[in-house]
PDB file of C-alpha atoms in Angstrom:
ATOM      1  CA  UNK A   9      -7.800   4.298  -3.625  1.00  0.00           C
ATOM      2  CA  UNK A  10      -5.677   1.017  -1.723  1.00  0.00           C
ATOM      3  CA  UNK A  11      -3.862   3.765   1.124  1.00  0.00           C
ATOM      4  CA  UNK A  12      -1.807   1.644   4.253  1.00  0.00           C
ATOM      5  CA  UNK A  13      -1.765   4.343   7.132  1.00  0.00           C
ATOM      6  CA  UNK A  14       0.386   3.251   9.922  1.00  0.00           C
ATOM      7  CA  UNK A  15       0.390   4.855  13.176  1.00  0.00           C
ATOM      8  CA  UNK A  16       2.409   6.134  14.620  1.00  0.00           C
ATOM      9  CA  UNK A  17       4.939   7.572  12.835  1.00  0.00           C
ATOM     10  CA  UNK A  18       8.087   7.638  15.584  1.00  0.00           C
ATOM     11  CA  UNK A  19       7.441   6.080  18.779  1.00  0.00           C
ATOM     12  CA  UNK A  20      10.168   6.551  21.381  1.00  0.00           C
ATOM     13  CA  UNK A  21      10.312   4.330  24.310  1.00  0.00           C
ATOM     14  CA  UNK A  22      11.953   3.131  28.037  1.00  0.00           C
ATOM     15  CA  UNK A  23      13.448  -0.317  27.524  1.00  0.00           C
ATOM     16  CA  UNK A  24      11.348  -2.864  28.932  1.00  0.00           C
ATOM     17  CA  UNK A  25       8.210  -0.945  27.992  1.00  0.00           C
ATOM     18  CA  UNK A  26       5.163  -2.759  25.897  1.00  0.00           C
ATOM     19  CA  UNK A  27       4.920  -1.214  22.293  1.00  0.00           C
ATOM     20  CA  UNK A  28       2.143  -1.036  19.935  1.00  0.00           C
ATOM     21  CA  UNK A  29       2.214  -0.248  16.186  1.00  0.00           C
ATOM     22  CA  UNK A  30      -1.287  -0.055  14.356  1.00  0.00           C
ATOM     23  CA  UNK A  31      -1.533  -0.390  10.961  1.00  0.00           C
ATOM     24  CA  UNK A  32      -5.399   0.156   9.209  1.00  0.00           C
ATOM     25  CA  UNK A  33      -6.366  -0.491   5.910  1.00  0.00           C
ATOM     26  CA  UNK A  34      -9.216   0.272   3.511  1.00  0.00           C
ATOM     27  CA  UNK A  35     -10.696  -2.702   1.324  1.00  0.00           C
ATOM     28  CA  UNK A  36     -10.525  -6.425   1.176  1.00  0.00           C
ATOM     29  CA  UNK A  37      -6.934  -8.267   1.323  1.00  0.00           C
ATOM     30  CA  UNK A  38      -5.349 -11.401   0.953  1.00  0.00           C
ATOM     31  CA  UNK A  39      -2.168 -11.026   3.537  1.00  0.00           C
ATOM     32  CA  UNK A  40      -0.964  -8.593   5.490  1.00  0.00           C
ATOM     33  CA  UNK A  41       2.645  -8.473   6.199  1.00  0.00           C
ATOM     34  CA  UNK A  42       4.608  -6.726   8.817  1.00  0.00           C
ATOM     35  CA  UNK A  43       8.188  -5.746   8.044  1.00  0.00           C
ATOM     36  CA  UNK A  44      11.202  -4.928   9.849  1.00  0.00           C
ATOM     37  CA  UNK A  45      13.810  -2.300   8.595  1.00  0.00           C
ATOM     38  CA  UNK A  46      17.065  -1.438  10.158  1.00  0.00           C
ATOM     39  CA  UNK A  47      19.307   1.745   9.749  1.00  0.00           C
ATOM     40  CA  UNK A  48      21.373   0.172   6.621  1.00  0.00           C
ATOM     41  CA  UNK A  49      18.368  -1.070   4.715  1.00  0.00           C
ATOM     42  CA  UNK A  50      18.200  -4.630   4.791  1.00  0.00           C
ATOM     43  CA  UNK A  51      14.566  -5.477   5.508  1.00  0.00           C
ATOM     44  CA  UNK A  52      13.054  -8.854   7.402  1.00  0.00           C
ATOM     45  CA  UNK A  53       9.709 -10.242   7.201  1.00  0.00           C
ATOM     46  CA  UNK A  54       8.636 -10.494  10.876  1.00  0.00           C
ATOM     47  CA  UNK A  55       4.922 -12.152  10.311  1.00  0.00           C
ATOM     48  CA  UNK A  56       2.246 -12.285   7.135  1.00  0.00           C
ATOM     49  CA  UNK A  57      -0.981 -13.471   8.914  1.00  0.00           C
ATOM     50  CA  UNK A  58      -4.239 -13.146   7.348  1.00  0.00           C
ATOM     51  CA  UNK A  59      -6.618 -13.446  10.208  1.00  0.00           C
ATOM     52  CA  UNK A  60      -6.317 -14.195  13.565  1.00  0.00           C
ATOM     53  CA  UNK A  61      -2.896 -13.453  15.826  1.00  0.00           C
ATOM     54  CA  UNK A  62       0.687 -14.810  15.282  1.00  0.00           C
ATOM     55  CA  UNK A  63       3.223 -14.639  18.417  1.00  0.00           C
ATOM     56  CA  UNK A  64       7.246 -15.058  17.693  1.00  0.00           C
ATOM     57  CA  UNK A  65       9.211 -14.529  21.066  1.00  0.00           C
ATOM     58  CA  UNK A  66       8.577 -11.224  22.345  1.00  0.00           C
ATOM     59  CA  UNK A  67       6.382 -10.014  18.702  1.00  0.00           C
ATOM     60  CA  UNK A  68       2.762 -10.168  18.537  1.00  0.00           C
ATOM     61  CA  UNK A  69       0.830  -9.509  15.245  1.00  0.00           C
ATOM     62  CA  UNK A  70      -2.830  -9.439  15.380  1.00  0.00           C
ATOM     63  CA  UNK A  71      -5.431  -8.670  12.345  1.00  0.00           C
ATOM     64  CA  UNK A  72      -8.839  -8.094  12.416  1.00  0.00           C
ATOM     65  CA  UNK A  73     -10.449  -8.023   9.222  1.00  0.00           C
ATOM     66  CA  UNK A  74     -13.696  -6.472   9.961  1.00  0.00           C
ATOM     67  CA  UNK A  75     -11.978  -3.696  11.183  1.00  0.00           C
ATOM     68  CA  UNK A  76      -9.278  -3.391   8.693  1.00  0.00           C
ATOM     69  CA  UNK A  77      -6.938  -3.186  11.422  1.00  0.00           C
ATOM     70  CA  UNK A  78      -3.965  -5.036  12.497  1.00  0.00           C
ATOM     71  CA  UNK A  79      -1.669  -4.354  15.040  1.00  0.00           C
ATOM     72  CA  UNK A  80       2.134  -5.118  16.108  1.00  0.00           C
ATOM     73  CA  UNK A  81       2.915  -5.657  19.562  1.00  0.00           C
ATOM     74  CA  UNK A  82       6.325  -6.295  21.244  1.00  0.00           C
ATOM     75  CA  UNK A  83       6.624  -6.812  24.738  1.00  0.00           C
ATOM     76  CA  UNK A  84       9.967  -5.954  26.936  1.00  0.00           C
ATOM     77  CA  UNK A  85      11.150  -3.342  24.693  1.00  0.00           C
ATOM     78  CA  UNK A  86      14.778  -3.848  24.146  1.00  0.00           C
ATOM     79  CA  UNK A  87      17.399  -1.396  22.434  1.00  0.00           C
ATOM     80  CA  UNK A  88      17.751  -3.661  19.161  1.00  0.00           C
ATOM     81  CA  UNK A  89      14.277  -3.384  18.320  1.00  0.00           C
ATOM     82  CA  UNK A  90      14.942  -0.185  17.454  1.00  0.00           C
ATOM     83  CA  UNK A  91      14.004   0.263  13.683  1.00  0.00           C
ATOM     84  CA  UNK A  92      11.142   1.510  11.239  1.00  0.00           C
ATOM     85  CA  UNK A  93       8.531  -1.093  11.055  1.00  0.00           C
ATOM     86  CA  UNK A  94       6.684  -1.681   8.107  1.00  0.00           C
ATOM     87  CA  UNK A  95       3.088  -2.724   7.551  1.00  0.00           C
ATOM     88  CA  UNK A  96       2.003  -3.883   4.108  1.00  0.00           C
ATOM     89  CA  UNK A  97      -1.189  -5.665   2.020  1.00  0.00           C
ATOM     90  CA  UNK A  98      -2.087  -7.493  -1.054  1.00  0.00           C
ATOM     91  CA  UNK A  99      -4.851  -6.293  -1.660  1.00  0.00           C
ATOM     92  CA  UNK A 100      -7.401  -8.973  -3.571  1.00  0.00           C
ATOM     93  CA  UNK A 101      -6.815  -8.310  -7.254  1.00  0.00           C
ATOM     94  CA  UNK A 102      -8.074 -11.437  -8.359  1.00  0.00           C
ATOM     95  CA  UNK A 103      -4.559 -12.708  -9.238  1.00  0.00           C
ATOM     96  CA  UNK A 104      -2.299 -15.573  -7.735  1.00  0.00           C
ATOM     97  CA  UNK A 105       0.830 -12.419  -7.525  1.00  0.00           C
ATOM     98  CA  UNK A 106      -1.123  -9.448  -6.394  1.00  0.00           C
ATOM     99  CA  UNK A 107       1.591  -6.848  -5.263  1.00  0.00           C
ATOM    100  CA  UNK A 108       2.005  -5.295  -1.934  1.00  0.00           C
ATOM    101  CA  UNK A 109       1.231  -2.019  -1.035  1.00  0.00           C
ATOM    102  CA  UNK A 110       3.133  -0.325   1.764  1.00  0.00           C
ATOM    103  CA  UNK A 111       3.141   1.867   4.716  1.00  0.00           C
ATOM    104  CA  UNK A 112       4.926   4.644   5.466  1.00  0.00           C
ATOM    105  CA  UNK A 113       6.572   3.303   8.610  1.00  0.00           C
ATOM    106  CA  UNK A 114       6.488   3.666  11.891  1.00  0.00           C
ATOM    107  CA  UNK A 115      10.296   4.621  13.303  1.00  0.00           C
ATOM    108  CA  UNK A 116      10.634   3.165  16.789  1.00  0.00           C
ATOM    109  CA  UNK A 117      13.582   3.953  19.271  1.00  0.00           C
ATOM    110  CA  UNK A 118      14.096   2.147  22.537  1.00  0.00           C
ATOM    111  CA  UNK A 119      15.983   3.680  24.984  1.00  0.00           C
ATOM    112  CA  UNK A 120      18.342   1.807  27.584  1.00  0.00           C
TER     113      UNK A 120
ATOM    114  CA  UNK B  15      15.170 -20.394   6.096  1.00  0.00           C
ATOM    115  CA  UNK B  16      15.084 -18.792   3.031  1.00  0.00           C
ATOM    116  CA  UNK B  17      17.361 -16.431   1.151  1.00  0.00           C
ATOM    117  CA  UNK B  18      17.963 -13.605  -1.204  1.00  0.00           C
ATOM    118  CA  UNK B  19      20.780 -11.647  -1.720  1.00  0.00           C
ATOM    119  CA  UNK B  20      21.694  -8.699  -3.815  1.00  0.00           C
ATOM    120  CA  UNK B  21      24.568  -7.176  -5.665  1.00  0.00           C
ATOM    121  CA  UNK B  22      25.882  -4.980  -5.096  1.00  0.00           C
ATOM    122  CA  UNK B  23      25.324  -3.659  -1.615  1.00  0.00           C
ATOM    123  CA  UNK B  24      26.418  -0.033  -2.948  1.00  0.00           C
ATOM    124  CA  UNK B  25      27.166   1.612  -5.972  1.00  0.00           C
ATOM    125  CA  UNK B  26      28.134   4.996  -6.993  1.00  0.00           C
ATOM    126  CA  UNK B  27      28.338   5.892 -10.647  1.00  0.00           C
ATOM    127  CA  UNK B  28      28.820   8.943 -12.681  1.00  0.00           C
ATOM    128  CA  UNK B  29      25.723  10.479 -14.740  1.00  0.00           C
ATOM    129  CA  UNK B  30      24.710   8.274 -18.032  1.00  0.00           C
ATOM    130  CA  UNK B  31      26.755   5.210 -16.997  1.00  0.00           C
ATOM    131  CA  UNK B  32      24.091   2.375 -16.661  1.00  0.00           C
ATOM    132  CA  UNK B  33      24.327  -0.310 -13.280  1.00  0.00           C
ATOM    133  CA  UNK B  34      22.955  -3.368 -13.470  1.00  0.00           C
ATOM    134  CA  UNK B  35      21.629  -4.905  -9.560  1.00  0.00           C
ATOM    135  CA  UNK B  36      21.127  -8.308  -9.155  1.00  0.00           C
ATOM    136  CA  UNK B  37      18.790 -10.182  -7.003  1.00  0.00           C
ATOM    137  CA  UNK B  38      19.261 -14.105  -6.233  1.00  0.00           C
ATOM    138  CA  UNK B  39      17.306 -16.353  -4.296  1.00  0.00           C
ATOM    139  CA  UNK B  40      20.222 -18.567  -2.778  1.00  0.00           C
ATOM    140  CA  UNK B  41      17.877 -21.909  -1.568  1.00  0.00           C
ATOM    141  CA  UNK B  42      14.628 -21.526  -3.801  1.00  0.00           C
ATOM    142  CA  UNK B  43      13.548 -21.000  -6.694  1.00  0.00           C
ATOM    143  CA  UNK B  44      11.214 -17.611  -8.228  1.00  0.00           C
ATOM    144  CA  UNK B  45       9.424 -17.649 -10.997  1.00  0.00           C
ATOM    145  CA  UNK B  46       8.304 -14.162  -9.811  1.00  0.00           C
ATOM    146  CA  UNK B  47      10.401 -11.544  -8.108  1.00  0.00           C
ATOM    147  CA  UNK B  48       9.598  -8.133  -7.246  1.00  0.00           C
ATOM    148  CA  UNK B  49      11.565  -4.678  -7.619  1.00  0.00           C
ATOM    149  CA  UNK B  50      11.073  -1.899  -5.109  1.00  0.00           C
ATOM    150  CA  UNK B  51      12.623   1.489  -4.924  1.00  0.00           C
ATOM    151  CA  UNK B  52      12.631   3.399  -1.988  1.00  0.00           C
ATOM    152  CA  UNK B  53      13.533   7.469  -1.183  1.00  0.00           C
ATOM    153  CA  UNK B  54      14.950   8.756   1.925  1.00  0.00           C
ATOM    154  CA  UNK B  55      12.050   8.977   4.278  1.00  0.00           C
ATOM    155  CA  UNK B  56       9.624   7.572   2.179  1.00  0.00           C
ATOM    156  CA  UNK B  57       8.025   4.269   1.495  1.00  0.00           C
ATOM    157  CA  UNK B  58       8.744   1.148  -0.544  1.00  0.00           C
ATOM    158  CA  UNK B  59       7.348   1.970  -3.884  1.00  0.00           C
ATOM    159  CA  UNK B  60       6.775  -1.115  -6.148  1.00  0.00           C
ATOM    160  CA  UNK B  61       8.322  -0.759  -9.735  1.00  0.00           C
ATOM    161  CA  UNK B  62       7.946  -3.734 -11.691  1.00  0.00           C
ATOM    162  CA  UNK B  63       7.071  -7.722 -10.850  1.00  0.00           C
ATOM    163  CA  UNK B  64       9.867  -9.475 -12.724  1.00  0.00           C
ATOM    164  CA  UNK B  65       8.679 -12.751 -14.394  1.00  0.00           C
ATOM    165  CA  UNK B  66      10.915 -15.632 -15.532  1.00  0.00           C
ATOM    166  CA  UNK B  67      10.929 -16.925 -18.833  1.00  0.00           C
ATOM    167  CA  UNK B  68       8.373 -13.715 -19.941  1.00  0.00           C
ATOM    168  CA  UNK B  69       8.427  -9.816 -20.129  1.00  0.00           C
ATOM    169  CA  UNK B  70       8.273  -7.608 -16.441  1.00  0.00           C
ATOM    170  CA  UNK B  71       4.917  -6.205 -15.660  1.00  0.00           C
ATOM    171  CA  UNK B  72       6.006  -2.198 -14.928  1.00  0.00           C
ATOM    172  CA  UNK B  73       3.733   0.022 -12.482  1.00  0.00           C
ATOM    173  CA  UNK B  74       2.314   2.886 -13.669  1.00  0.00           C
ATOM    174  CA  UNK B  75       4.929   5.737 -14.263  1.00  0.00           C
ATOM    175  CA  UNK B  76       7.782   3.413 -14.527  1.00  0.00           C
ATOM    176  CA  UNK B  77       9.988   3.501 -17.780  1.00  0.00           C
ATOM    177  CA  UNK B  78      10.450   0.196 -18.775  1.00  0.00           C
ATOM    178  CA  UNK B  79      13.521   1.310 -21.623  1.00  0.00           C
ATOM    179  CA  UNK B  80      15.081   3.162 -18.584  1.00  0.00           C
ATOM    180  CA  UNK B  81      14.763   0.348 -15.743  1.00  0.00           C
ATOM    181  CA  UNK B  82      15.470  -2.880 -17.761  1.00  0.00           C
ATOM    182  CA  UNK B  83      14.287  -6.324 -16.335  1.00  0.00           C
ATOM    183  CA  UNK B  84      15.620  -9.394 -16.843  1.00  0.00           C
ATOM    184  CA  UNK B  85      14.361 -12.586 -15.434  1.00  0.00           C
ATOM    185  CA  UNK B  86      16.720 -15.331 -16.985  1.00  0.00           C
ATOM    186  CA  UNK B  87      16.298 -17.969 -14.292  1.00  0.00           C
ATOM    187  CA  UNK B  88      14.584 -19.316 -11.685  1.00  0.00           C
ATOM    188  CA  UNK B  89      16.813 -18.082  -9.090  1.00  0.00           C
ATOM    189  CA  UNK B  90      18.118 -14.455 -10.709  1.00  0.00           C
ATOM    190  CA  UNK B  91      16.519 -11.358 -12.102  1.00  0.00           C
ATOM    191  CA  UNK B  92      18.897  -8.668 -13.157  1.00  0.00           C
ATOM    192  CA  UNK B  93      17.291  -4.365 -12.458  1.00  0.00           C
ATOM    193  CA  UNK B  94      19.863  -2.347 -15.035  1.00  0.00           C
ATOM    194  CA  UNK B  95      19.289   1.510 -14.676  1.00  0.00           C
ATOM    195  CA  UNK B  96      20.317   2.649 -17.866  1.00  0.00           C
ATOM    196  CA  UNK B  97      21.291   6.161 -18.801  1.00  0.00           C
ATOM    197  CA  UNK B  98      21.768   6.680 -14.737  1.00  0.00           C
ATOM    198  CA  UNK B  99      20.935  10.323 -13.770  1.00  0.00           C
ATOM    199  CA  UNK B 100      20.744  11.944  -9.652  1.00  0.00           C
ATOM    200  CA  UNK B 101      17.264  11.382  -9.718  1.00  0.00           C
ATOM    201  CA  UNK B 102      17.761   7.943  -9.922  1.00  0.00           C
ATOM    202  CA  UNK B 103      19.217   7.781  -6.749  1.00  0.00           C
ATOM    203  CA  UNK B 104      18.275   5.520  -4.445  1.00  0.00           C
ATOM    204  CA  UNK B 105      17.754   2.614  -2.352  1.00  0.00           C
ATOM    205  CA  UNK B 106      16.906  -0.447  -4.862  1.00  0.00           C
ATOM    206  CA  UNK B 107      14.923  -3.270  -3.037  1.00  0.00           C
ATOM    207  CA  UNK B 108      14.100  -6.679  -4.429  1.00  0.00           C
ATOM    208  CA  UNK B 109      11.869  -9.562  -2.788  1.00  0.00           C
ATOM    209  CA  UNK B 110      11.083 -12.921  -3.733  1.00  0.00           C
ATOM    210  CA  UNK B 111       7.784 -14.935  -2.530  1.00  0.00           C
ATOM    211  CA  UNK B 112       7.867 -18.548  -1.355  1.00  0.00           C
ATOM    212  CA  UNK B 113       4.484 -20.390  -2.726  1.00  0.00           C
ATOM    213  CA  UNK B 114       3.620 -18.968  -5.268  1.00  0.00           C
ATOM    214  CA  UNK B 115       0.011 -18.346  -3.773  1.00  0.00           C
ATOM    215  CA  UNK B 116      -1.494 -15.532  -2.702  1.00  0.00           C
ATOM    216  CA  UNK B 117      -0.532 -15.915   1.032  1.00  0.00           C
ATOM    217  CA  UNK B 118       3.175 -16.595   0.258  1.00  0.00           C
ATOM    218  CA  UNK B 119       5.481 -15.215   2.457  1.00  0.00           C
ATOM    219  CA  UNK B 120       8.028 -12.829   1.108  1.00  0.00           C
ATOM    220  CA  UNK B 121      11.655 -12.314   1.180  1.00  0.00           C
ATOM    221  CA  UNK B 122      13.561  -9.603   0.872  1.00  0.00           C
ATOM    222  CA  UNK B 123      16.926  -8.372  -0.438  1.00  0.00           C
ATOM    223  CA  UNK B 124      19.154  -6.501   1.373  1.00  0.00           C
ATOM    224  CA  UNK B 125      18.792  -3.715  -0.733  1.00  0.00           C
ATOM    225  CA  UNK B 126      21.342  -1.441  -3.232  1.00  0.00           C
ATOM    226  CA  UNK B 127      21.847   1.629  -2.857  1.00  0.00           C
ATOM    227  CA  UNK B 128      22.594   3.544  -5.988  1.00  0.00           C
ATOM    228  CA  UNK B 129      24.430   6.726  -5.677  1.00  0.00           C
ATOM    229  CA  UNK B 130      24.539   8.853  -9.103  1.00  0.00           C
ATOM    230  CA  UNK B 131      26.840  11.677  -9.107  1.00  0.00           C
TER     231      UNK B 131
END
């Protein structure tokens, strides 16, 4: 069965503090993607990385595929991060348009 | 970068009316596009991978006669929920990937949400 368990679920935080968002998964993908989601909806892709670490401004995405494991870091926690972030994987069906499969979320809040 | 919008934002509708949703990609094209639906406090759930110029490829437990799937061009794909009904309520994602390969990047809508009274 292809499950994406995120942890945690809600994460509350100081402003300024250093945030981490795991995200573990259980066979082989292609990509990994890590998702943003705000109150009305809309949702932005913040990284797809398939090994290694990717860094935009204050976001950190690492992967480790050994471990099935990838985590999101952001560093200086700021108010306006607040959202649910979203970790999901195409898992290797063989295929050039293998689907994603999603996680459940983790709902951050950042308090001033 | 790139783009892709949906309309409408919102939509309420009564019971057996159908809505049609569409999803663009504004600066690229898609031969492939993908419809999601999510529920209040739940996931993205994938419902069908919309394919231009050919039929939609429907997950399991999706009806294809209810949640019709048209993929006319290389920049629109049309979702119409036909026969609307409450439990069809809900927040109506597409994405789009730029590539084509299996480590495209993806792009998202901004999401309808469909309101059936």
């Amino acid at each position: 069965k292809n499950e994406v368990e995120q942890s945690p679920q809600n994460l509350t935080a100081q402003e300024g503090e250093f945030i981490t968002i795991n995200c573990s998964y259980s066979v082989g993908i292609s990509a990994l993607h890590w998702l943003q989601q705000h109150p009305g909806g809309g949702i932005v892709s913040l990284f797809m990385l398939s090994s290694g670490k990717k860094k935009h401004g204050r976001l950190i995405a690492t992967i480790n595929i050994q471990e099935k494991h990838s985590s999101l870091h952001i560093t200086a926690s700021h108010p306006r991060d607040s959202a649910v972030y979203i970790c999901a994987v195409r898992y290797n069906y063989g295929g050039s348009q293998g689907n994603l499969i999603f996680g459940k979320g983790t709902k951050l809040s950042v308090k001033p | 970068g790139a783009v892709v919008s949906q309309h409408p934002s919102w939509v309420i509708c009564k019971s057996g009316t159908s809505v049609k949703i569409e999803c663009r990609s504004l600066d690229f094209q898609a031969t492939t596009m993908f419809w999601y639906r999510q529920f209040p406090k739940q996931s993205l759930m994938l419902m069908a991978t919309s394919n231009e110029g050919s039929k939609a490829t429907y997950e399991q437990g999706v009806e294809k006669d209810k949640f019709l799937i048209n993929h006319a061009s290389l920049t629109l794909s049309t979702l119409t929920v036909t026969s609307a009904h409450p439990e069809d309520s809900s927040f109506y994602i597409c994405s789009a990937p730029l590539g084509g390969g299996n480590t495209d990047t993806q792009y998202f809508g901004p999401g309808t949400r469909l309101t059936v009274l």
